[in-house]
Coordinates of C-alpha atoms in Angstrom, one line a residue:
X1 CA -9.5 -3.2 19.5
X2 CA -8.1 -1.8 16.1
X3 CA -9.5 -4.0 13.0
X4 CA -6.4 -5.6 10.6
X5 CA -6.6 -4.0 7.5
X6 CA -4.1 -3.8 4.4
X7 CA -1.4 -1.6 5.4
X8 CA -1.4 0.7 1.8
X9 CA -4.7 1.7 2.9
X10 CA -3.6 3.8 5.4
X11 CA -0.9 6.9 5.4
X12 CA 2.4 6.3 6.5
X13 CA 1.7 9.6 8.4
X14 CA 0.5 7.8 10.9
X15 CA 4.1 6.0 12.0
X16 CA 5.6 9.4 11.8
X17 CA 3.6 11.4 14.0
X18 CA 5.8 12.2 17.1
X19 CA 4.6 10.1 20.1
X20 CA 5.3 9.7 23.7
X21 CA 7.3 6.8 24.2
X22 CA 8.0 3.8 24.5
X23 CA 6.6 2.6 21.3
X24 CA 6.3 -1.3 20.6
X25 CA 6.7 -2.9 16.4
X26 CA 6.4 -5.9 16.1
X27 CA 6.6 -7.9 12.7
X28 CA 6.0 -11.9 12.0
X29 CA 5.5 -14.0 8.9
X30 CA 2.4 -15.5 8.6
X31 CA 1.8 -18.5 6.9
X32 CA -1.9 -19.0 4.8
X33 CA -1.9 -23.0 4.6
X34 CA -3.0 -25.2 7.1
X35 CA -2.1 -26.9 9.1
X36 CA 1.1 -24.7 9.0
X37 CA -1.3 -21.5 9.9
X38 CA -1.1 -22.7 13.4
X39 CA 2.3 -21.8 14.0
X40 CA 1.2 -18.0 13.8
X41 CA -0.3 -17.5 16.9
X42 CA 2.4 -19.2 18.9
X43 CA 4.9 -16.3 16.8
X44 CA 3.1 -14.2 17.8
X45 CA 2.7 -14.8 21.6
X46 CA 6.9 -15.3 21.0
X47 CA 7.6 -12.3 20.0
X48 CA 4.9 -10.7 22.7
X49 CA 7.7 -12.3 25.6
X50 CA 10.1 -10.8 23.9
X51 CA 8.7 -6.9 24.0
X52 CA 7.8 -7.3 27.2
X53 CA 11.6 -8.3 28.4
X54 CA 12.1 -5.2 26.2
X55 CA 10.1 -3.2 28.0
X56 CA 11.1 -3.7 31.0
X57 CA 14.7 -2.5 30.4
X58 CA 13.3 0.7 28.9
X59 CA 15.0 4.3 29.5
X60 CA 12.0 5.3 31.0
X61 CA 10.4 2.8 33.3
X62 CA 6.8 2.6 33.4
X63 CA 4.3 2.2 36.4
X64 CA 2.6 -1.5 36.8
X65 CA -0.7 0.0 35.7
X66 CA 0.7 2.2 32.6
X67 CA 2.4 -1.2 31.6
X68 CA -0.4 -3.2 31.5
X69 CA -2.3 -0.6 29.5
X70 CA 0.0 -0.4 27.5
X71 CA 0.0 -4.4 26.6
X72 CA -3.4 -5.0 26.9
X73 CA -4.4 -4.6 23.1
X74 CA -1.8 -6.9 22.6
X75 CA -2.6 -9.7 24.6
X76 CA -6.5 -9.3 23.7
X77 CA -4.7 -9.8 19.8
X78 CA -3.1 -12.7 21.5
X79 CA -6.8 -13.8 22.8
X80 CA -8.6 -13.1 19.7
X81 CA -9.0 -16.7 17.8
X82 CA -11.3 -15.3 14.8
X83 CA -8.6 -13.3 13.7
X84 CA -5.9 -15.7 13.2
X85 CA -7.8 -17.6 11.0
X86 CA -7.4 -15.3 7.7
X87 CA -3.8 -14.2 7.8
X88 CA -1.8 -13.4 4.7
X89 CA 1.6 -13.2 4.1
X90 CA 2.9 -10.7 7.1
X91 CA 2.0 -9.3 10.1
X92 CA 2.8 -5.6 11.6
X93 CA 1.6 -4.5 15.2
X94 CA 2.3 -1.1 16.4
X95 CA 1.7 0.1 19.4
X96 CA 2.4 3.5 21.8
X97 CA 0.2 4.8 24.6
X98 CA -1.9 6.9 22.4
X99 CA -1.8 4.5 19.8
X100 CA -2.6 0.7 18.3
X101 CA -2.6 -0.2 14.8
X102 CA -2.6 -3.8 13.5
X103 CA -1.9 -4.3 9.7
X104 CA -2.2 -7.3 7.6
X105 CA 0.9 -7.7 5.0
X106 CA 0.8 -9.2 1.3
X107 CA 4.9 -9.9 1.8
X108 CA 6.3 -12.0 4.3
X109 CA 8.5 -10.0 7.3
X110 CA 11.7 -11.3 8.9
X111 CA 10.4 -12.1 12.5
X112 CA 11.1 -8.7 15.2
X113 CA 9.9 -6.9 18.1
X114 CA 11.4 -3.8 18.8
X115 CA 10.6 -1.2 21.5
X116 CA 12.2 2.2 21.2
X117 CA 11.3 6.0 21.4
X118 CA 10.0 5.6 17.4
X119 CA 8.3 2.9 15.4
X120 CA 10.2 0.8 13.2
X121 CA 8.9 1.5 10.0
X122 CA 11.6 0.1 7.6
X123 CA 9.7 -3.3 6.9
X124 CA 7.1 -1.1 6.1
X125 CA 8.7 1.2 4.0
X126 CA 10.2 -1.7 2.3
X127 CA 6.0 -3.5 1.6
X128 CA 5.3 0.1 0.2
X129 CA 8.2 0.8 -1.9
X130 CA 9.3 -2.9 -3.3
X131 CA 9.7 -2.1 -7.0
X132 CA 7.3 -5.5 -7.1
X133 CA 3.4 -3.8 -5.5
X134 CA 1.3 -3.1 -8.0
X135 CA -2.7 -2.1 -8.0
X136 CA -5.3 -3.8 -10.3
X137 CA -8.6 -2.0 -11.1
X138 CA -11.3 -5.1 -12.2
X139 CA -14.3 -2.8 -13.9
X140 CA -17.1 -4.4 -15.9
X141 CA -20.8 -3.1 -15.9
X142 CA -21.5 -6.1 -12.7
X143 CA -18.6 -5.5 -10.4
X144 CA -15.8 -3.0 -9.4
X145 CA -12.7 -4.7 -7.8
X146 CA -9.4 -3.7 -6.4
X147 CA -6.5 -5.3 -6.1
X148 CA -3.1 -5.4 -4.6
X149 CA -0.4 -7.3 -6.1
X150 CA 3.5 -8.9 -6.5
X151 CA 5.1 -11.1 -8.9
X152 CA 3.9 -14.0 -7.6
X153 CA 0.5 -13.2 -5.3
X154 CA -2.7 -10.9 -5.9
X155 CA -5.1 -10.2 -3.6
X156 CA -8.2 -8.1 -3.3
X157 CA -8.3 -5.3 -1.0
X158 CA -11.5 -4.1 0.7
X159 CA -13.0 -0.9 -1.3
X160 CA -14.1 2.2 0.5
X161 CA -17.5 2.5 0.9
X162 CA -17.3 5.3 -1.1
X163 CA -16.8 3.4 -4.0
X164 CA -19.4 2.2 -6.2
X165 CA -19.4 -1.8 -6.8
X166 CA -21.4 -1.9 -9.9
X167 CA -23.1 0.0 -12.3
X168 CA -26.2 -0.1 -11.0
X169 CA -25.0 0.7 -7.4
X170 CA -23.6 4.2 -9.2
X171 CA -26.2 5.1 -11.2
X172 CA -29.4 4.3 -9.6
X173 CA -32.8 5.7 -9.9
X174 CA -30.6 7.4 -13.1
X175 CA -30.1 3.9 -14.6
X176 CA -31.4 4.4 -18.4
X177 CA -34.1 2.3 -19.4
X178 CA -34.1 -0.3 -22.2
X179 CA -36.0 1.3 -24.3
X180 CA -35.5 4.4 -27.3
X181 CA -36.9 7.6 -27.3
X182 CA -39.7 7.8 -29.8
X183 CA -41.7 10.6 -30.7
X184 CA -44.9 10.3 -33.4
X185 CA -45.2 13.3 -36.4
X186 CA -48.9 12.9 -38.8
X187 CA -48.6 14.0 -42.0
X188 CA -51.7 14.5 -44.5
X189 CA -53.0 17.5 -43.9
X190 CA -53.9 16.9 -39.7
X191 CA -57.6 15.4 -40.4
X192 CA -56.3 12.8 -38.9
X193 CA -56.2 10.0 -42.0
X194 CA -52.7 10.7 -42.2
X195 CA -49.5 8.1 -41.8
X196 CA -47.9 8.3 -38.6
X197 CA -43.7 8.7 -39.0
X198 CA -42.0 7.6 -36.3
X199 CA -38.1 9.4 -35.2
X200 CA -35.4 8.1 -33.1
X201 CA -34.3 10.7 -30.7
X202 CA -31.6 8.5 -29.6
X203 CA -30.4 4.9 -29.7
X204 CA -30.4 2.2 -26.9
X205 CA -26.7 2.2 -27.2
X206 CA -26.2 5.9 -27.2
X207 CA -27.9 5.9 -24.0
X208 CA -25.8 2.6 -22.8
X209 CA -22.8 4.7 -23.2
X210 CA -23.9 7.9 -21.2
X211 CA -24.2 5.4 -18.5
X212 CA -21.3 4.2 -18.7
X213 CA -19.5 7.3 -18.8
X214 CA -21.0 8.4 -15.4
X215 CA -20.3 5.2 -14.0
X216 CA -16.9 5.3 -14.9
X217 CA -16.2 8.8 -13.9
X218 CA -18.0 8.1 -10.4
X219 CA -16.2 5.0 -9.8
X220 CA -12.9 7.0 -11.2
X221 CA -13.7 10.0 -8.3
X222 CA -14.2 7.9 -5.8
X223 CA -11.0 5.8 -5.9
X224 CA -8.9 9.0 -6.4
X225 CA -10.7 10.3 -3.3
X226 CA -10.2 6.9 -1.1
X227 CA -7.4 5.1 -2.3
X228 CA -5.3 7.2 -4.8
X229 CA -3.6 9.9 -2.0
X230 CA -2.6 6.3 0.1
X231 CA -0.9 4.7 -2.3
X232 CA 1.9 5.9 -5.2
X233 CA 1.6 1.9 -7.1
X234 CA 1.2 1.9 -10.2
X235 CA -2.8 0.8 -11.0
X236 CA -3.2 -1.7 -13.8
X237 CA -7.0 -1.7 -15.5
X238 CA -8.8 -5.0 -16.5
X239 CA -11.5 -4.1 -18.5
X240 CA -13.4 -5.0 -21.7
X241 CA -11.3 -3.4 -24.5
X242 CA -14.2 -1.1 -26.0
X243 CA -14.1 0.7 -22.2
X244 CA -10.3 1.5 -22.2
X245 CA -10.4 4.8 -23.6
X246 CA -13.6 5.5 -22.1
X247 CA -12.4 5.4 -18.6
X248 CA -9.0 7.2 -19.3
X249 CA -11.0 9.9 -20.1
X250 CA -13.1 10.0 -17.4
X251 CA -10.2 8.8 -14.7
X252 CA -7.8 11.6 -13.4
X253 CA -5.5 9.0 -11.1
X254 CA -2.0 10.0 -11.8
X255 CA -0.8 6.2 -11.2
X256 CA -3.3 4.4 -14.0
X257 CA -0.2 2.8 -16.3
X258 CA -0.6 3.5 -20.4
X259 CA -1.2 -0.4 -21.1
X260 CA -4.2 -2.4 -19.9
X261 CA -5.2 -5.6 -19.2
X262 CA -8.1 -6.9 -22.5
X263 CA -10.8 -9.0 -21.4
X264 CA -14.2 -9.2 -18.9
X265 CA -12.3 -9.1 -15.5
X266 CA -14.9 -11.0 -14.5
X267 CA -13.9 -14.5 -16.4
X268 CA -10.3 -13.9 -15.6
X269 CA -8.9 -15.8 -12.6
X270 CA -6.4 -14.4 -9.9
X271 CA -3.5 -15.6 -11.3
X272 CA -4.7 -14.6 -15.2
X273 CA -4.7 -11.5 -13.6
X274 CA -1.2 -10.7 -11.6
X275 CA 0.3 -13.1 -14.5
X276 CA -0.9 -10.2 -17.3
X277 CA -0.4 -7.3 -14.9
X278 CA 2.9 -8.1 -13.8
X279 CA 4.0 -8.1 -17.5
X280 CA 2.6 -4.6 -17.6
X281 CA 4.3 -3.3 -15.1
X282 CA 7.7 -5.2 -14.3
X283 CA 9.2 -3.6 -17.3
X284 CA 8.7 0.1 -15.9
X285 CA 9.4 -0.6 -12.4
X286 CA 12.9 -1.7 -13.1
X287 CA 13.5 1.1 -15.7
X288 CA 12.7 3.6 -12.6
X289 CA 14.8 1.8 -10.6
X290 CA 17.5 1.6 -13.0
X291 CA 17.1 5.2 -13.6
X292 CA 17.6 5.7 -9.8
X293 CA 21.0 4.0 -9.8
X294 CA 22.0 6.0 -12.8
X295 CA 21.5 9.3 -10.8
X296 CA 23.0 8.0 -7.7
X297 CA 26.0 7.2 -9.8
X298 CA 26.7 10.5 -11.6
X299 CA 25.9 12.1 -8.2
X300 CA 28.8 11.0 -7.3
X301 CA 31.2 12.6 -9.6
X302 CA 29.2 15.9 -8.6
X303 CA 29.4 15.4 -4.6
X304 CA 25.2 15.2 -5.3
X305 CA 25.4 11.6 -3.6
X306 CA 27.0 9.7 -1.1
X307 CA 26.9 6.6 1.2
X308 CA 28.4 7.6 3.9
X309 CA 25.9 7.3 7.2
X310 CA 27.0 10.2 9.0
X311 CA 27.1 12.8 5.9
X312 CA 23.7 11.1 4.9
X313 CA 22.4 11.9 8.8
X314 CA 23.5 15.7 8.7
X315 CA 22.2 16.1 5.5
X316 CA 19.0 14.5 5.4
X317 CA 18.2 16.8 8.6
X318 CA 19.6 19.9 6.4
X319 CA 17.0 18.9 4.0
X320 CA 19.0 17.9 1.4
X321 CA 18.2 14.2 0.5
X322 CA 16.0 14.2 -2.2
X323 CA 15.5 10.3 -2.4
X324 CA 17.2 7.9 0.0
X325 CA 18.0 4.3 -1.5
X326 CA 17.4 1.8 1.7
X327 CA 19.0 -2.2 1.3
X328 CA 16.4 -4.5 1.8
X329 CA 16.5 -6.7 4.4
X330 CA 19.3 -5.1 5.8
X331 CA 19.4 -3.8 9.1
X332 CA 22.2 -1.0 10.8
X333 CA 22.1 -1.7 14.7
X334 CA 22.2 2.1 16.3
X335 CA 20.4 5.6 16.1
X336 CA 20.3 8.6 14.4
X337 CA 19.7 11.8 16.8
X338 CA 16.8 13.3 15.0
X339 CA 18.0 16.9 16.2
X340 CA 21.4 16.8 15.4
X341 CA 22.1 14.1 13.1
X342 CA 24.6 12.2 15.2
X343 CA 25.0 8.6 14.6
X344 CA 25.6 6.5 17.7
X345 CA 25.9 3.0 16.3
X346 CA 24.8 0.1 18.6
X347 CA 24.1 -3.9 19.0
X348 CA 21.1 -5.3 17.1
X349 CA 20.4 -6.9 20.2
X350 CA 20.0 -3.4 22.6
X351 CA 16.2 -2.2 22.8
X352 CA 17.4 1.2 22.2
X353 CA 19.4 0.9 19.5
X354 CA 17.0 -0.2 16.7
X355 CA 18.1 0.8 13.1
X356 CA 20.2 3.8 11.6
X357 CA 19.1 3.2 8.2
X358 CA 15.3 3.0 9.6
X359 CA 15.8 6.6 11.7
X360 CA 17.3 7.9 8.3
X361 CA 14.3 6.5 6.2
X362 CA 11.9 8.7 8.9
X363 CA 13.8 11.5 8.6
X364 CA 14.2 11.7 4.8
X365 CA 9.9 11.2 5.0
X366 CA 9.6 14.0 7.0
X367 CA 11.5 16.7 5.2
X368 CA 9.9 15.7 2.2
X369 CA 12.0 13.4 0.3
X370 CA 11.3 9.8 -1.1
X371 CA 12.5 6.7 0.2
X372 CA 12.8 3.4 -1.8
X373 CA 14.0 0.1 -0.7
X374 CA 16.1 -1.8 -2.9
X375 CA 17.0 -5.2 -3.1
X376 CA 20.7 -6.5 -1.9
X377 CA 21.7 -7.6 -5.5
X378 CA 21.4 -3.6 -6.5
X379 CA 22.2 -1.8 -3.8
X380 CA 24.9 0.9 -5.1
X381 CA 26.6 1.3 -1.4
X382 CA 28.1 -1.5 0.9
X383 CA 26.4 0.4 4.0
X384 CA 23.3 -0.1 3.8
X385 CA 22.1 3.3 2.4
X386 CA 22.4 5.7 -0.7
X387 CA 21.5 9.1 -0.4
X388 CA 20.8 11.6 -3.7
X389 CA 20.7 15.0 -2.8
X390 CA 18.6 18.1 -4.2
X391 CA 21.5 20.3 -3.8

């Protein structure tokens, strides 16, 4: 069975590859306390009932023994008691013949199972592009931590092995010594009655920071390797001030933010941390999505924008959607024919009509545009979806 794991830390390539069909989503809010966490399980089994009625009326029916295969995973979830007892704030299953994926959510998820020809990505597009995610790097000399946070919750996310998890983990063998590098001169003549002079090659703390440095810059390659190319969030540092500038340097990841968090991460608490972090980053996010309105809105004067699902459809197939604005929360009952652009709209309540704004959000991902989710209170359109185009 797949292990749970935080969904940023895998590509959204994954939901996009073309399968064979059917292919089963399904999405529950979990609940952390006890003795409310109990409740989870019995979601879960609920929603499992309701796939499998799904299923059943599927375009293509399957054989007794492809259908069991097919759920099996599923109910061994189902079956699997150890893993209900850490849950977090959401749940995402996905499953297709040649596929089964099981991802743990910091954001809660309305409650759905859908079965259709595609997964049903837009609750996930909408925990990887909520203008509230944001990444916090805790480095001292004793620890390297990651973590992924909101407004209001921080967790921390498992590192890649890759990833060194202290100083002494990174460095080694290469670990300077405590000590300074001494050599002796004699002076008087070399009959040996002479007074020994002692010079320092080097201080303690000039070799401190040369080991610092290469920690740094190995931990900095390693995350940009593992962690950077999955995730676009902006990453917070918490550090000791006097290492700031030191690991800018030695750090190429494009989403480190200018400010930083002062202070040994180490004394800091969770919510000391998403408290100073969120105050970091709340003030860009909404400038970029405010900035993202703003160009939506003089698209419009220029034809470079529109609303409209069936222009959006025909042009996000053409290529032409450079970022697609998606309502939270909102879903469009129907389909979007990923050849042709049609748009058939549907019932919420037919298996094969999932969600027009969720086909459009694929499509824009897999001609290369951007996709961002955006909450009701902002949304620029009344359908549902914004489109800006590239030309």
């Amino acid at each position: 069975m797949s292990h749970a794991s935080t969904f940023a830390q895998h590509r959204l390539g994954d939901l996009l590859t073309d399968r064979a069909g059917p292919c089963l989503s399904l999405y529950l809010p979990t609940d952390r306390r006890f003795p409310e966490q109990r409740q989870n399980l019995l979601r879960f089994r609920n929603l499992l009932r309701e796939a499998e009625r799904s299923l059943a009326s599927f375009t293509l029916p399957l054989a007794e023994s492809e259908r069991a295969a097919l759920l099996a995973p599923l109910h061994a979830l189902a079956s699997n008691a150890r893993f209900w007892h850490h849950p977090v704030d959401g749940l995402a299953v996905m499953r297709a013949p040649d596929f089964f994926k099981v991802y743990k959510l910091q954001q809660s998820v309305p409650a759905r199972a859908v079965v259709a020809d595609s997964f049903h990505i837009k609750p996930l597009l909408r925990v990887l592009q909520s203008a509230e995610r944001f990444d916090v790097l805790a480095i001292s000399r004793e620890h390297v931590r990651l973590f992924q946070g909101t407004r209001d919750r921080l967790d921390e996310i498992e590192l890649d092995p890759a990833v060194p998890r202290s100083l002494a983990e990174a460095l080694g063998d290469e670990l300077t010594e405590p000590h300074s590098a001494v050599r002796s001169v004699t002076t008087g003549g070399g009959k040996g009655n002479g007074t020994a002079v002692h010079h320092r090659s080097g201080s303690k703390s000039d070799e401190i920071d040369k080991d610092t440095v290469r920690y740094f810059r190995l931990v900095g390659r390693a995350l940009l390797d593992s962690h950077a190319h999955t995730s676009t969030t902006p990453l917070v540092l918490a550090a000791l001030p006097e290492y700031h500038a030191l690991f800018r340097e030695t750090s190429h990841d494009p989403r480190l933010v200018s400010h930083a968090i002062a202070g040994n991460p180490d004394a800091l608490s969770l919510d000391d941390l998403r408290e100073r972090a969120w105050a970091i980053v709340a003030p860009r996010l909404d400038a970029q999505q405010t900035a993202l309105l703003d160009e939506y809105h003089a698209g419009s004067l220029r034809q470079m924008s529109s609303d409209d699902l069936a222009v959006i459809a025909v042009a996000t197939i053409a290529g032409r959607v450079k970022t697609l604005l998606v309502e939270a929360n909102r879903i469009v009952p129907g389909v979007v024919d990923h050849t042709t652009g049609v748009v058939t709209h549907g019932v919420l309540r037919d298996p094969h009509h999932e969600d027009i704004a969720d086909d459009l959000a694929e499509l824009a991902l897999r001609f290369g545009g951007d996709v961002v989710v955006v909450p009701a209170d902002r949304m620029p359109s009344k359908t549902g979806v914004a489109a800006i185009y590239r030309f």
